[in-house]
Each structure stands twice: as C-alpha cells, then as structure tokens.
Short mmCIF file of C-alpha atoms in Angstrom, two decimals:
data_model
loop_
_atom_site.label_atom_id
_atom_site.label_comp_id
_atom_site.label_asym_id
_atom_site.label_seq_id
_atom_site.Cartn_x
_atom_site.Cartn_y
_atom_site.Cartn_z
CA ALA A 1 2.50 23.26 17.78
CA ALA A 2 2.04 23.70 14.04
CA VAL A 3 1.59 27.45 14.47
CA ALA A 4 4.78 27.67 16.49
CA ARG A 5 6.86 25.48 14.19
CA ARG A 6 5.99 27.52 11.09
CA GLN A 7 8.24 30.26 12.46
CA LEU A 8 11.28 27.98 12.64
CA SER A 9 12.27 28.87 9.08
CA PRO A 10 15.34 31.14 8.72
CA ASP A 11 13.45 33.94 7.04
CA ARG A 12 12.65 37.22 8.76
CA PRO A 13 10.44 37.24 11.89
CA PHE A 14 6.71 37.09 11.34
CA GLY A 15 5.30 40.60 11.12
CA ALA A 16 8.71 42.27 11.04
CA ALA A 17 9.23 45.15 8.63
CA GLY A 18 12.90 44.35 8.20
CA PRO A 19 15.96 42.96 9.93
CA PRO A 20 16.02 43.32 13.71
CA ALA A 21 17.76 46.32 15.20
CA PRO A 22 21.33 45.62 16.32
CA LEU A 23 21.81 44.67 19.93
CA PRO A 24 23.75 47.02 22.20
CA PRO A 25 27.43 46.14 22.65
CA ALA A 26 26.80 44.57 26.06
CA LEU A 27 24.74 41.83 24.40
CA ALA A 28 27.13 41.22 21.52
CA LEU A 29 29.90 39.55 23.52
CA PRO A 30 32.97 37.43 22.72
CA ALA A 31 32.13 33.81 22.17
CA ASP A 32 34.92 32.19 24.16
CA ASN A 33 33.29 31.74 27.55
CA LEU A 34 32.12 28.50 29.06
CA LEU A 35 30.28 27.86 32.30
CA LEU A 36 31.14 24.39 33.55
CA ALA A 37 28.43 22.53 35.45
CA ALA A 38 28.40 19.24 37.31
CA ARG A 39 25.78 16.53 37.12
CA ARG A 40 23.44 16.20 40.01
CA GLY A 41 20.83 13.93 41.57
CA SER A 42 18.58 11.59 39.66
CA TRP A 43 19.07 13.58 36.45
CA GLN A 44 22.75 12.60 36.40
CA ALA A 45 22.40 10.44 33.33
CA ALA A 46 21.24 13.39 31.27
CA GLY A 47 24.01 15.63 32.57
CA GLU A 48 21.92 18.78 32.99
CA GLU A 49 22.76 21.32 35.66
CA VAL A 50 20.09 24.03 35.39
CA ALA A 51 16.33 23.50 35.26
CA VAL A 52 14.67 26.26 33.22
CA LEU A 53 10.99 27.09 33.65
CA LEU A 54 9.55 27.58 30.18
CA SER A 55 6.12 29.12 29.65
CA GLY A 56 5.98 29.48 25.88
CA GLY A 57 6.55 33.23 26.09
CA VAL A 58 9.47 35.25 24.78
CA ASP A 59 11.06 36.07 28.16
CA SER A 60 11.53 32.52 29.41
CA SER A 61 12.65 31.41 25.94
CA VAL A 62 15.38 34.06 25.82
CA ALA A 63 16.44 33.11 29.36
CA LEU A 64 16.80 29.52 28.20
CA ARG A 65 18.89 30.48 25.20
CA LEU A 66 21.17 32.76 27.23
CA LEU A 67 22.05 29.82 29.44
CA HIS A 68 22.21 27.22 26.70
CA ASP A 69 24.34 29.36 24.39
CA ALA A 70 26.70 30.08 27.28
CA GLY A 71 27.49 26.38 27.51
CA VAL A 72 25.29 25.67 30.53
CA ARG A 73 23.67 22.25 30.56
CA THR A 74 19.95 22.95 30.66
CA ARG A 75 16.70 21.03 30.76
CA ALA A 76 13.45 22.89 30.17
CA PHE A 77 10.25 22.26 32.09
CA TYR A 78 6.74 23.32 31.21
CA LEU A 79 4.41 23.42 34.21
CA ARG A 80 0.97 22.26 33.26
CA ILE A 81 -1.51 23.52 35.80
CA TRP A 82 -4.53 24.30 33.63
CA LEU A 83 -7.58 23.04 35.51
CA GLU A 84 -9.09 20.59 33.07
CA ASP A 85 -12.28 20.20 35.09
CA GLU A 86 -13.15 23.90 34.77
CA ASP A 87 -16.45 24.63 33.07
CA SER A 88 -15.96 25.79 29.51
CA HIS A 89 -17.81 29.06 30.13
CA VAL A 90 -14.96 30.47 32.21
CA ALA A 91 -12.48 30.45 29.34
CA ARG A 92 -12.27 32.53 26.20
CA GLY A 93 -11.75 30.07 23.39
CA GLU A 94 -9.75 26.89 23.70
CA CYS A 95 -7.57 25.87 26.61
CA PRO A 96 -4.35 27.87 26.17
CA TRP A 97 -1.87 25.32 27.49
CA GLU A 98 -1.77 23.45 24.17
CA GLU A 99 -0.56 26.56 22.34
CA ASP A 100 1.97 27.26 25.09
CA TRP A 101 3.27 23.71 24.89
CA GLY A 102 3.60 23.99 21.12
CA TYR A 103 5.81 27.07 21.44
CA CYS A 104 7.87 25.46 24.20
CA SER A 105 8.43 22.40 22.02
CA ALA A 106 9.48 24.50 19.03
CA VAL A 107 11.90 26.63 21.08
CA CYS A 108 13.55 23.57 22.63
CA GLU A 109 13.70 21.71 19.32
CA GLN A 110 15.45 24.68 17.75
CA ALA A 111 18.04 24.80 20.55
CA GLY A 112 18.41 21.07 21.03
CA VAL A 113 17.36 21.28 24.68
CA PRO A 114 15.33 18.49 26.30
CA LEU A 115 11.84 19.47 27.42
CA GLU A 116 9.58 17.84 29.95
CA ARG A 117 6.03 18.54 31.06
CA VAL A 118 5.25 18.55 34.78
CA SER A 119 1.61 18.33 35.83
CA LEU A 120 0.85 20.39 38.92
CA GLN A 121 -2.90 20.81 38.58
CA THR A 122 -3.66 19.45 42.03
CA GLU A 123 -1.05 21.66 43.70
CA TYR A 124 -2.16 24.74 41.80
CA SER A 125 -5.80 24.16 42.69
CA ARG A 126 -4.99 23.71 46.38
CA LEU A 127 -2.29 26.34 46.84
CA VAL A 128 -3.36 29.12 44.47
CA VAL A 129 -6.96 28.73 43.32
CA ASP A 130 -8.30 27.92 46.79
CA TYR A 131 -6.41 30.92 48.19
CA MET A 132 -7.78 33.19 45.46
CA ILE A 133 -11.37 32.08 46.03
CA ALA A 134 -11.13 32.31 49.82
CA GLU A 135 -9.70 35.85 49.69
CA ALA A 136 -12.34 37.00 47.21
CA ARG A 137 -15.11 35.46 49.30
CA ALA A 138 -13.79 37.35 52.35
CA GLY A 139 -13.97 40.64 50.46
CA ARG A 140 -10.21 41.00 50.06
CA THR A 141 -8.17 41.44 46.88
CA PRO A 142 -6.02 38.36 46.20
CA ASN A 143 -2.77 38.28 44.28
CA PRO A 144 -2.56 34.86 42.57
CA ASP A 145 0.67 35.74 40.75
CA MET A 146 2.43 36.26 44.08
CA MET A 147 1.30 32.84 45.30
CA CYS A 148 2.07 31.22 41.96
CA ASN A 149 5.76 32.10 42.27
CA SER A 150 6.28 31.15 45.90
CA ARG A 151 3.98 28.13 46.03
CA ILE A 152 4.22 26.65 42.53
CA LYS A 153 7.20 27.73 40.42
CA PHE A 154 9.67 27.92 43.29
CA GLY A 155 7.53 25.86 45.65
CA ALA A 156 5.87 22.68 44.41
CA PHE A 157 8.11 22.40 41.34
CA MET A 158 11.29 23.07 43.28
CA ASP A 159 10.28 20.57 45.97
CA SER A 160 9.47 17.80 43.50
CA VAL A 161 11.95 18.39 40.67
CA GLY A 162 14.02 21.55 40.97
CA HIS A 163 15.91 20.51 44.09
CA GLN A 164 17.66 17.86 42.02
CA PHE A 165 19.33 20.61 40.00
CA SER A 166 21.81 23.21 41.16
CA CYS A 167 19.62 26.06 39.89
CA VAL A 168 16.10 26.78 38.78
CA ALA A 169 16.07 29.58 36.20
CA SER A 170 13.10 31.63 35.03
CA GLY A 171 12.37 34.57 32.75
CA HIS A 172 11.52 36.99 35.57
CA TYR A 173 12.89 40.52 35.42
CA ALA A 174 14.86 40.48 38.66
CA ARG A 175 18.42 40.00 39.86
CA SER A 176 19.84 37.94 42.67
CA ALA A 177 23.28 37.35 44.08
CA LEU A 178 25.03 35.86 47.08
CA GLN A 179 26.11 38.38 49.69
CA GLY A 180 29.87 38.78 49.88
CA GLU A 181 30.35 37.43 46.39
CA GLU A 182 32.51 39.64 44.20
CA GLY A 183 30.25 41.77 42.04
CA TYR A 184 27.15 41.10 44.12
CA GLN A 185 26.38 44.82 44.31
CA HIS A 186 25.66 44.73 40.57
CA SER A 187 27.30 48.14 40.18
CA ASP A 188 27.71 47.48 36.47
CA GLY A 189 24.03 46.66 35.99
CA GLY A 190 24.80 43.09 34.96
CA SER A 191 22.61 40.07 35.43
CA ASP A 192 22.88 37.38 38.08
CA SER A 193 26.55 37.02 38.93
CA ARG A 194 26.18 33.29 39.51
CA LEU A 195 25.41 32.80 35.84
CA TRP A 196 28.31 34.75 34.37
CA PRO A 197 30.96 32.48 32.86
CA ALA A 198 34.19 32.50 34.85
CA MET A 199 36.34 30.45 32.57
CA THR A 200 37.74 31.59 29.25
CA VAL A 201 38.28 28.75 26.84
CA ALA A 202 40.08 29.26 23.56
CA ALA A 203 37.91 28.30 20.66
CA GLY A 204 38.64 24.69 19.84
CA GLY A 205 40.76 24.29 22.99
CA GLY A 206 40.66 21.77 25.77
CA GLY A 207 37.46 23.19 27.19
CA GLY A 208 35.49 22.02 24.20
CA GLY A 209 35.39 25.38 22.43
CA SER A 210 31.81 26.08 23.44
CA ARG A 211 30.72 29.48 22.24
CA ALA A 212 28.66 31.63 24.54
CA ARG A 213 26.45 34.53 23.56
CA GLY A 214 24.70 37.09 25.73
CA VAL A 215 26.47 36.34 29.01
CA ALA A 216 29.35 38.48 30.24
CA PRO A 217 32.51 37.22 31.99
CA SER A 218 32.52 37.55 35.76
CA PRO A 219 33.80 35.99 39.00
CA PRO A 220 33.23 32.31 39.83
CA ALA A 221 29.59 31.36 40.18
CA ARG A 222 28.42 29.46 43.23
CA ARG A 223 25.00 27.98 43.76
CA GLY A 224 23.35 25.74 46.30
CA GLY A 225 26.66 24.91 47.98
CA LYS A 226 28.36 24.10 44.70
CA VAL A 227 30.69 26.03 42.45
CA LEU A 228 29.17 26.30 39.00
CA ALA A 229 32.34 27.65 37.41
CA ALA A 230 36.01 27.29 38.26
CA THR A 231 39.33 28.19 36.69
CA SER A 232 40.97 25.39 34.77
CA SER A 233 44.21 25.89 36.72
CA SER A 234 42.64 24.84 40.03
CA SER A 235 43.85 21.47 41.28
CA ARG A 236 41.16 21.17 43.97
CA ALA A 237 37.61 19.96 43.62
CA PRO A 238 35.44 22.88 42.38
CA ASP A 239 33.37 23.11 45.54
CA ALA A 240 36.05 22.36 48.13
CA GLU A 241 36.74 25.97 49.06
CA PHE A 242 33.06 26.82 49.27
CA ARG A 243 32.35 23.92 51.64
CA GLN A 244 34.83 25.38 54.11
CA SER A 245 32.92 28.64 54.60
CA PRO A 246 29.35 29.42 55.71
CA GLN A 247 26.79 29.79 52.96
CA PRO A 248 26.29 33.47 52.12
CA GLN A 249 22.84 35.00 52.08
CA ALA A 250 20.98 35.33 48.80
CA LEU A 251 19.73 38.84 48.00
CA LEU A 252 16.93 39.82 45.63
CA TYR A 253 17.73 42.93 43.57
CA CYS A 254 15.49 45.02 41.34
CA SER A 255 15.75 44.52 37.61
CA GLU A 256 17.67 46.89 35.38
CA ASP A 257 14.33 47.59 33.66
CA GLU A 258 12.29 49.36 36.34
CA HIS A 259 9.10 49.20 34.29
CA LYS A 260 9.30 45.43 33.87
CA ASP A 261 10.79 44.75 37.31
CA GLN A 262 9.07 41.72 38.86
CA THR A 263 10.62 41.65 42.32
CA TYR A 264 7.20 42.60 43.68
CA PHE A 265 5.87 39.24 42.49
CA LEU A 266 8.91 37.45 43.92
CA SER A 267 8.82 39.08 47.35
CA GLN A 268 7.18 36.05 49.01
CA LEU A 269 10.12 33.76 48.20
CA SER A 270 11.98 32.22 51.11
CA GLN A 271 15.75 32.32 51.53
CA SER A 272 16.07 28.67 50.49
CA GLN A 273 13.99 29.30 47.37
CA LEU A 274 15.95 32.39 46.36
CA ARG A 275 19.27 30.61 46.89
CA GLN A 276 18.30 28.18 44.15
CA ALA A 277 16.58 30.67 41.84
CA VAL A 278 18.40 32.56 39.10
CA PHE A 279 17.17 35.21 36.66
CA PRO A 280 19.17 35.56 33.43
CA LEU A 281 17.15 38.57 32.22
CA GLY A 282 17.74 40.74 35.28
CA GLY A 283 20.25 43.04 33.61
CA MET A 284 18.39 43.45 30.31
CA PRO A 285 15.66 45.94 29.40
CA LYS A 286 12.64 44.47 27.69
CA PRO A 287 13.37 45.94 24.22
CA HIS A 288 16.76 44.20 24.23
CA VAL A 289 15.11 40.90 25.12
CA ARG A 290 12.84 41.29 22.10
CA GLN A 291 15.82 42.16 19.91
CA LEU A 292 17.68 39.10 21.11
CA ALA A 293 14.63 36.95 20.37
CA ASP A 294 14.68 38.31 16.81
CA ARG A 295 18.40 37.71 16.47
CA LEU A 296 18.02 34.14 17.66
CA ARG A 297 14.96 33.73 15.40
CA LEU A 298 13.00 32.16 18.20
CA PRO A 299 9.78 30.50 17.02
CA ASN A 300 7.74 32.65 19.40
CA ARG A 301 9.58 35.93 18.78
CA ALA A 302 6.41 37.71 17.58
CA ARG A 303 4.24 36.45 20.42
CA LYS A 304 2.65 39.07 22.67
CA ASP A 305 3.25 39.12 26.41
CA SER A 306 0.66 37.35 28.56
CA GLN A 307 -1.64 39.62 30.57
CA GLY A 308 -3.71 36.96 32.30
CA ILE A 309 -3.65 35.30 35.70
CA CYS A 310 -0.45 33.36 36.31
CA PHE A 311 -0.62 30.18 34.22
CA LEU A 312 -4.27 30.74 33.32
CA GLY A 313 -3.52 32.96 30.35
CA GLN A 314 -6.65 34.12 28.60
CA LEU A 315 -8.94 33.36 31.50
CA ASP A 316 -11.20 36.24 32.51
CA TYR A 317 -10.80 36.85 36.25
CA ASP A 318 -14.43 37.80 36.91
CA GLN A 319 -15.74 34.88 34.90
CA PHE A 320 -13.40 32.53 36.72
CA LEU A 321 -14.61 33.69 40.14
CA ARG A 322 -18.21 33.61 38.98
CA GLY A 323 -17.74 29.91 38.28
CA HIS A 324 -16.71 29.35 41.90
CA LEU A 325 -18.60 31.94 43.93
CA GLU A 326 -22.32 32.42 44.03
CA GLU A 327 -23.53 35.89 43.19
CA SER A 328 -24.92 37.45 46.34
CA GLN A 329 -26.82 40.70 45.91
CA GLY A 330 -26.36 43.41 48.48
CA GLU A 331 -26.73 47.10 49.09
CA VAL A 332 -24.53 49.85 47.68
CA ARG A 333 -24.37 52.81 50.04
CA GLU A 334 -22.77 56.23 49.89
CA PHE A 335 -20.04 56.59 52.50
CA GLU A 336 -20.78 60.17 53.53
CA THR A 337 -24.58 59.90 53.84
CA GLY A 338 -25.31 56.19 54.22
CA GLN A 339 -27.88 56.58 51.42
CA LEU A 340 -28.86 53.44 49.49
CA ILE A 341 -27.87 54.16 45.89
CA GLY A 342 -27.67 50.77 44.20
CA THR A 343 -27.46 46.98 44.36
CA HIS A 344 -24.28 44.96 43.80
CA ARG A 345 -24.13 41.34 42.58
CA GLY A 346 -21.22 40.23 44.73
CA LEU A 347 -18.51 42.04 46.68
CA TRP A 348 -15.80 40.03 44.93
CA HIS A 349 -16.56 41.93 41.70
CA HIS A 350 -15.06 45.10 43.17
CA THR A 351 -11.70 46.35 44.46
CA VAL A 352 -11.12 49.11 47.00
CA GLY A 353 -9.83 52.24 45.28
CA GLN A 354 -11.25 51.37 41.87
CA ARG A 355 -14.29 52.64 39.99
CA ARG A 356 -14.51 49.80 37.47
CA GLY A 357 -17.93 48.19 37.48
CA VAL A 358 -19.52 50.63 39.93
CA GLY A 359 -21.62 52.68 37.48
CA PRO A 360 -23.74 49.78 36.16
CA ILE A 361 -24.90 48.74 39.64
CA LEU A 362 -26.08 52.21 40.75
CA HIS A 363 -29.57 53.63 40.45
CA PRO A 364 -29.78 55.58 37.16
CA ARG A 365 -30.08 58.99 38.79
CA GLN A 366 -26.91 58.35 40.84
CA VAL A 367 -24.61 57.53 37.94
CA SER A 368 -24.35 61.14 36.76
CA ARG A 369 -23.22 62.24 40.23
CA GLY A 370 -20.01 60.25 39.87
CA PRO A 371 -17.38 59.17 39.38
CA TRP A 372 -17.84 56.73 42.25
CA TYR A 373 -15.02 54.78 43.90
CA VAL A 374 -15.12 51.76 46.18
CA VAL A 375 -13.93 52.73 49.67
CA ARG A 376 -14.98 49.71 51.71
CA LYS A 377 -16.44 46.23 51.47
CA ASP A 378 -18.49 45.31 54.53
CA THR A 379 -18.60 41.53 54.32
CA ALA A 380 -20.68 41.12 57.50
CA ALA A 381 -23.51 43.26 56.12
CA ASN A 382 -22.74 42.38 52.47
CA GLN A 383 -22.60 46.09 51.68
CA LEU A 384 -20.47 47.92 49.14
CA ILE A 385 -19.52 51.40 50.34
CA VAL A 386 -18.70 53.97 47.66
CA SER A 387 -17.84 57.66 47.55
CA ARG A 388 -17.45 60.52 45.10
CA GLU A 389 -14.82 62.11 47.38
CA TYR A 390 -12.16 59.43 47.05
CA GLN A 391 -9.65 61.86 45.56
CA SER A 392 -10.26 64.50 48.23
CA THR A 393 -7.06 65.82 49.80
CA ASP A 394 -8.44 65.46 53.33
CA LYS A 395 -8.47 61.67 52.97
CA ALA A 396 -5.07 60.46 54.17
CA ARG A 397 -4.76 56.95 52.66
CA ASN A 398 -1.07 57.05 53.43
CA ASN A 399 -0.74 54.50 56.24
CA PHE A 400 -1.66 50.89 56.82
CA TYR A 401 -0.65 47.74 58.67
CA ALA A 402 1.11 44.87 56.91
CA ASP A 403 0.49 41.40 58.34
CA SER A 404 2.26 38.04 57.97
CA ILE A 405 5.44 39.62 56.63
CA ASN A 406 7.74 37.31 54.72
CA TRP A 407 11.36 38.38 55.19
CA ILE A 408 13.43 36.87 52.39
CA ALA A 409 16.45 36.80 54.69
CA GLY A 410 14.43 34.81 57.22
CA ALA A 411 14.31 37.71 59.71
CA PRO A 412 13.78 41.49 59.66
CA PRO A 413 16.79 43.80 59.24
CA ALA A 414 19.04 43.32 62.28
CA ALA A 415 18.99 46.00 64.99
CA ARG A 416 16.88 48.34 62.90
CA GLY A 417 13.32 49.22 63.79
CA THR A 418 13.08 46.56 66.51
CA ALA A 419 12.86 49.09 69.34
CA GLY A 420 10.08 51.13 67.78
CA THR A 421 12.36 53.28 65.64
CA PRO A 422 10.92 53.33 62.12
CA LEU A 423 12.92 51.95 59.23
CA GLU A 424 13.28 54.27 56.24
CA LEU A 425 12.42 51.99 53.34
CA ARG A 426 10.84 52.07 49.91
CA VAL A 427 7.49 50.39 49.42
CA LYS A 428 5.57 49.05 46.44
CA VAL A 429 1.87 48.36 46.90
CA ARG A 430 1.43 46.98 43.38
CA HIS A 431 3.47 45.76 40.44
CA GLY A 432 5.03 48.55 38.38
CA ALA A 433 7.63 51.28 38.52
CA ALA A 434 5.86 53.39 41.19
CA TRP A 435 7.52 53.60 44.62
CA HIS A 436 6.68 55.15 47.95
CA ALA A 437 9.22 56.43 50.43
CA ALA A 438 7.98 55.16 53.78
CA HIS A 439 8.62 54.85 57.49
CA VAL A 440 8.10 51.25 58.57
CA THR A 441 7.71 50.41 62.27
CA LEU A 442 8.13 46.73 63.06
CA LEU A 443 5.63 45.05 65.38
CA ASP A 444 5.39 41.60 66.99
CA GLY A 445 9.05 40.85 66.36
CA GLY A 446 8.79 41.78 62.70
CA ARG A 447 5.77 39.62 61.90
CA ARG A 448 3.73 42.79 61.40
CA ALA A 449 4.54 46.41 60.61
CA HIS A 450 2.93 49.82 60.50
CA VAL A 451 3.71 51.54 57.21
CA GLN A 452 3.54 55.31 56.90
CA LEU A 453 3.83 56.46 53.29
CA GLU A 454 5.22 59.90 52.57
CA GLN A 455 2.59 60.39 49.86
CA ARG A 456 -1.02 59.33 49.49
CA ASP A 457 -2.01 56.25 47.51
CA LYS A 458 -5.51 55.84 46.18
CA GLY A 459 -5.37 52.08 45.71
CA LEU A 460 -4.65 50.58 49.14
CA ALA A 461 -6.80 47.47 49.35
CA PRO A 462 -6.98 44.73 51.99
CA GLY A 463 -5.45 41.48 50.79
CA GLN A 464 -2.97 43.08 48.44
CA PHE A 465 0.74 42.88 49.19
CA ALA A 466 3.13 45.62 50.19
CA ALA A 467 6.72 44.84 49.16
CA LEU A 468 9.51 46.40 51.23
CA TYR A 469 12.83 47.56 49.76
CA ASP A 470 16.11 48.78 51.18
CA GLY A 471 17.49 50.65 48.19
CA ALA A 472 17.52 48.20 45.30
CA VAL A 473 17.22 45.13 47.55
CA CYS A 474 13.78 43.59 48.04
CA LEU A 475 13.47 42.57 51.69
CA GLY A 476 10.12 40.79 51.45
CA SER A 477 6.44 41.64 51.66
CA GLY A 478 3.36 41.55 53.86
CA VAL A 479 -0.39 41.53 53.35
CA ILE A 480 -2.20 44.87 53.64
CA SER A 481 -4.56 44.62 56.60
CA GLU A 482 -8.04 46.06 56.99
CA GLU A 483 -7.01 47.47 60.38
CA GLY A 484 -6.91 51.26 60.29
CA LEU A 485 -7.11 51.34 56.52
CA TYR A 486 -10.54 52.87 55.96
CA TRP A 487 -11.31 56.55 56.28
#
C-alpha cells in the first residue's frame, strides 16, 4: 500500500519523461453529462448502482474512473482468491495480492469510491484450480483465464454480490450491447451503449451539475430490466416502458483494439451473465487507456500489465502444476519412426504444437536433429510424441471438432447450419488478433461442431478453446477435441 500511495502526489507520473501526450478528441469530452442510477438490493443504503471489479491494474482502474467521473454511483470490489495454503516454492517472491490490494486502495481513495474485499478462495480452488489440474493430468491444455471469467468474476462473484447491482463492470477490452437498442451496432466505434450518459445537465443545474469525463452522450441505457438513464422531461417511472417489452438479447462485440481484444476470454459467458456485464474500455485502444491513466494521475499509472494466470499474478505455471501433480517419467518417441529418443518428466509440461521444453528431455544426439515439436500426448501409454516435420505442408492441421459449445445467446444461430449446411464464421483458437475464416458444421443440435479452417494452424491442442464469431459478434466457444485432430 505504501508503494502505491507514494504515487498519489500531483507531480508527474513515476518514470515519465514529461507531461502525458494529449488524449484524442473523443476522450476529451464536454463535462455536462450525468448518468442517473437507482439504488438496488441490500446495498441500497450506500446508493451504489454499478459494482466494479478492481484488480490493482491500470485497465480496471481506468474503467472505474470512467464510470465514477461520469456520475455513475460505483462501488469497487477486489476479489481475493490467492490460495493461502499453497506451498511457498510455487510462488516467485511474496504473495502478490497484498500489492494488488494496496493499489486498489490507493485508486479508490483518490476517487472517493468505496472498496470492499471479497474472499473467493474456496470457489476459485474448486472451479478453476481443480479444472486446471484435471485437464493437465489428462494431457490436455487448460485455459484457466477462460474459467476465471465465467466461473469467478461473472460467476461466483455475480451470484453472491453482483446480482444486487444493476451492472458488474470490468476492465476487459470488449464491447456489449442489447440487441435492438439504438446504437447497438457500434458503428461509431464507441464503448458499451448502456454506459453512455443520456441526460445533459447544465453545470450547476437541477441535476446536480455532475461533470463527466471520458464517456460520450448516447441513447438511454438499459440494464438488467432497469433503465439506467432517462430524460428529465419524462413523467413516467424510468423503467416503466422497458417493463412492457421483452428483454432484448445481449451481444458480445470485439473491442476497438484488436490486439488487446479479450472477447476470446469472455466467450464462455452465459446470456444472463453478459446481460449484467459492462465493459467501459471496449471503444478505447490500449495507448489511450494509458494516456488517460496519466491524465488522471492514477496511483498505479506506471504499473506494468499482468502476464500471469488469472488472479495468480507472478505464479509460474509449471511450478504451480508441479506442486499438485507428481512427475511421471515416460518415453519420448519420434512420430514418423516410433524411435525412442528421450524421456519426459510429465506430459503436463508440454503443449501440442509447441517446442518449448522438448530439447532438454531428448537424448543428446537427437537435439541437433531438431527443432522438435510436440504432436501428440498419449496419456494411456504416458508417451510424448514429437516430430521434426510439424511445419510440413502435407500436414493439414486445419480441421477439428469443438465439444461442449457455449452459445452466449443460449442457442446456436437460428436456421443456419442445423441441417448440415456449414456456417461461414470466423474462429479464434487462442487469444490475440489472429483470425481464421472457417466453415462450421453444427452437430448434436449445436452442442458440438466440426470446424474446417481455410488455413492451417500449427497450434491446435486438445483442451484449448475455439471461439466462434459472426463478423464482430462473439457467438461463444467450444473445447477443441482430440477426435480427428492428430495427423
């Protein structure tokens, strides 16, 4: 906390060579907008409307300030899930949650926003860690960040606390909107339309003269069956009109910043979760977020982005698994010849399509024949199968089956692909800006699908997720199956 609070002084940001670069015009907006919010649930006494997930990083801190400075009643929550019973050898240095909490406290103190700590260690251990260990033990490649979003941030937290608020906001780079809502196509590249102020209040006028920064005017915002903003001339209750019509579907859109886009990690959300989730940073590129952090002189403005497992920060993935899985030596064999060329220490150390860690486990005379890539993990025989021909053009690696598909809408696209006609979609098989054009044939009523990529991909691994997109809309994701994957 002391480290974080030292940056609260009004001098220039730590490490900065000079004043921050000016923000683009879209982020330097008039200050006469106010988003009105009603009290809700057991938090009524405090009067907050939006629960903001705060991690201690720059992104979630800027998301908090965008809402707070727009006049939105906010309460910040830090989710403490660090497993205190973990052996000390699995972590690099001290437990990182204390530093995160210090930054969260400093950011909220600066803004005057209440902050609470929610302990979800038990839920995280059961819903994320157990999944991660079980997948690794089975020879598959888990994605803990995917589970962290759907099962913890917008799962356990939303079930226990977030449902008492009209919205749960986070610092993810994504956009969402309600179908049929004016502006929901995001043609102007703006952020979540439900967060844009819809009421203009003259400074010092009857609306309290709240000054908003960083949020652009837009149509009325509706959320969770309630209207979050209404014109002052309306004589009816804010949510009366909305109660008379069916609830529109929530859609998940890609971020304006394609390199930082995090819809891949959000593709396991359900419709009910997405309806309550909002993403203030969806229309902002990362450099502008950093500039805004400098302008606001956030205490953590110089902090680097986290690169660790969701919520586990500096934890080394291999060391973490080593603390839970016994090392089990087995054979390393060449795919083409079946020749024994080394000994591995555990299949969970390796990922299909990668070469990391293969060289050190091979017999010395085999190393120079490389590079070697993992092509299969035979869990029954405890064998690691590798090849030097992984990049060969005669290896297709352009089709796979996706199991247990989560459709964010609750069902696959209507009347498309259900009769065996492939859907023409875009597919991401990992986080990042890379896409694949693909033909997706739905199976078992949409619970499974066969995915045919138009181009080869060298990193298809069982257990990883394939996210499906119709244009800029993320439809959901499924788990890459071992069936038909190997060559």
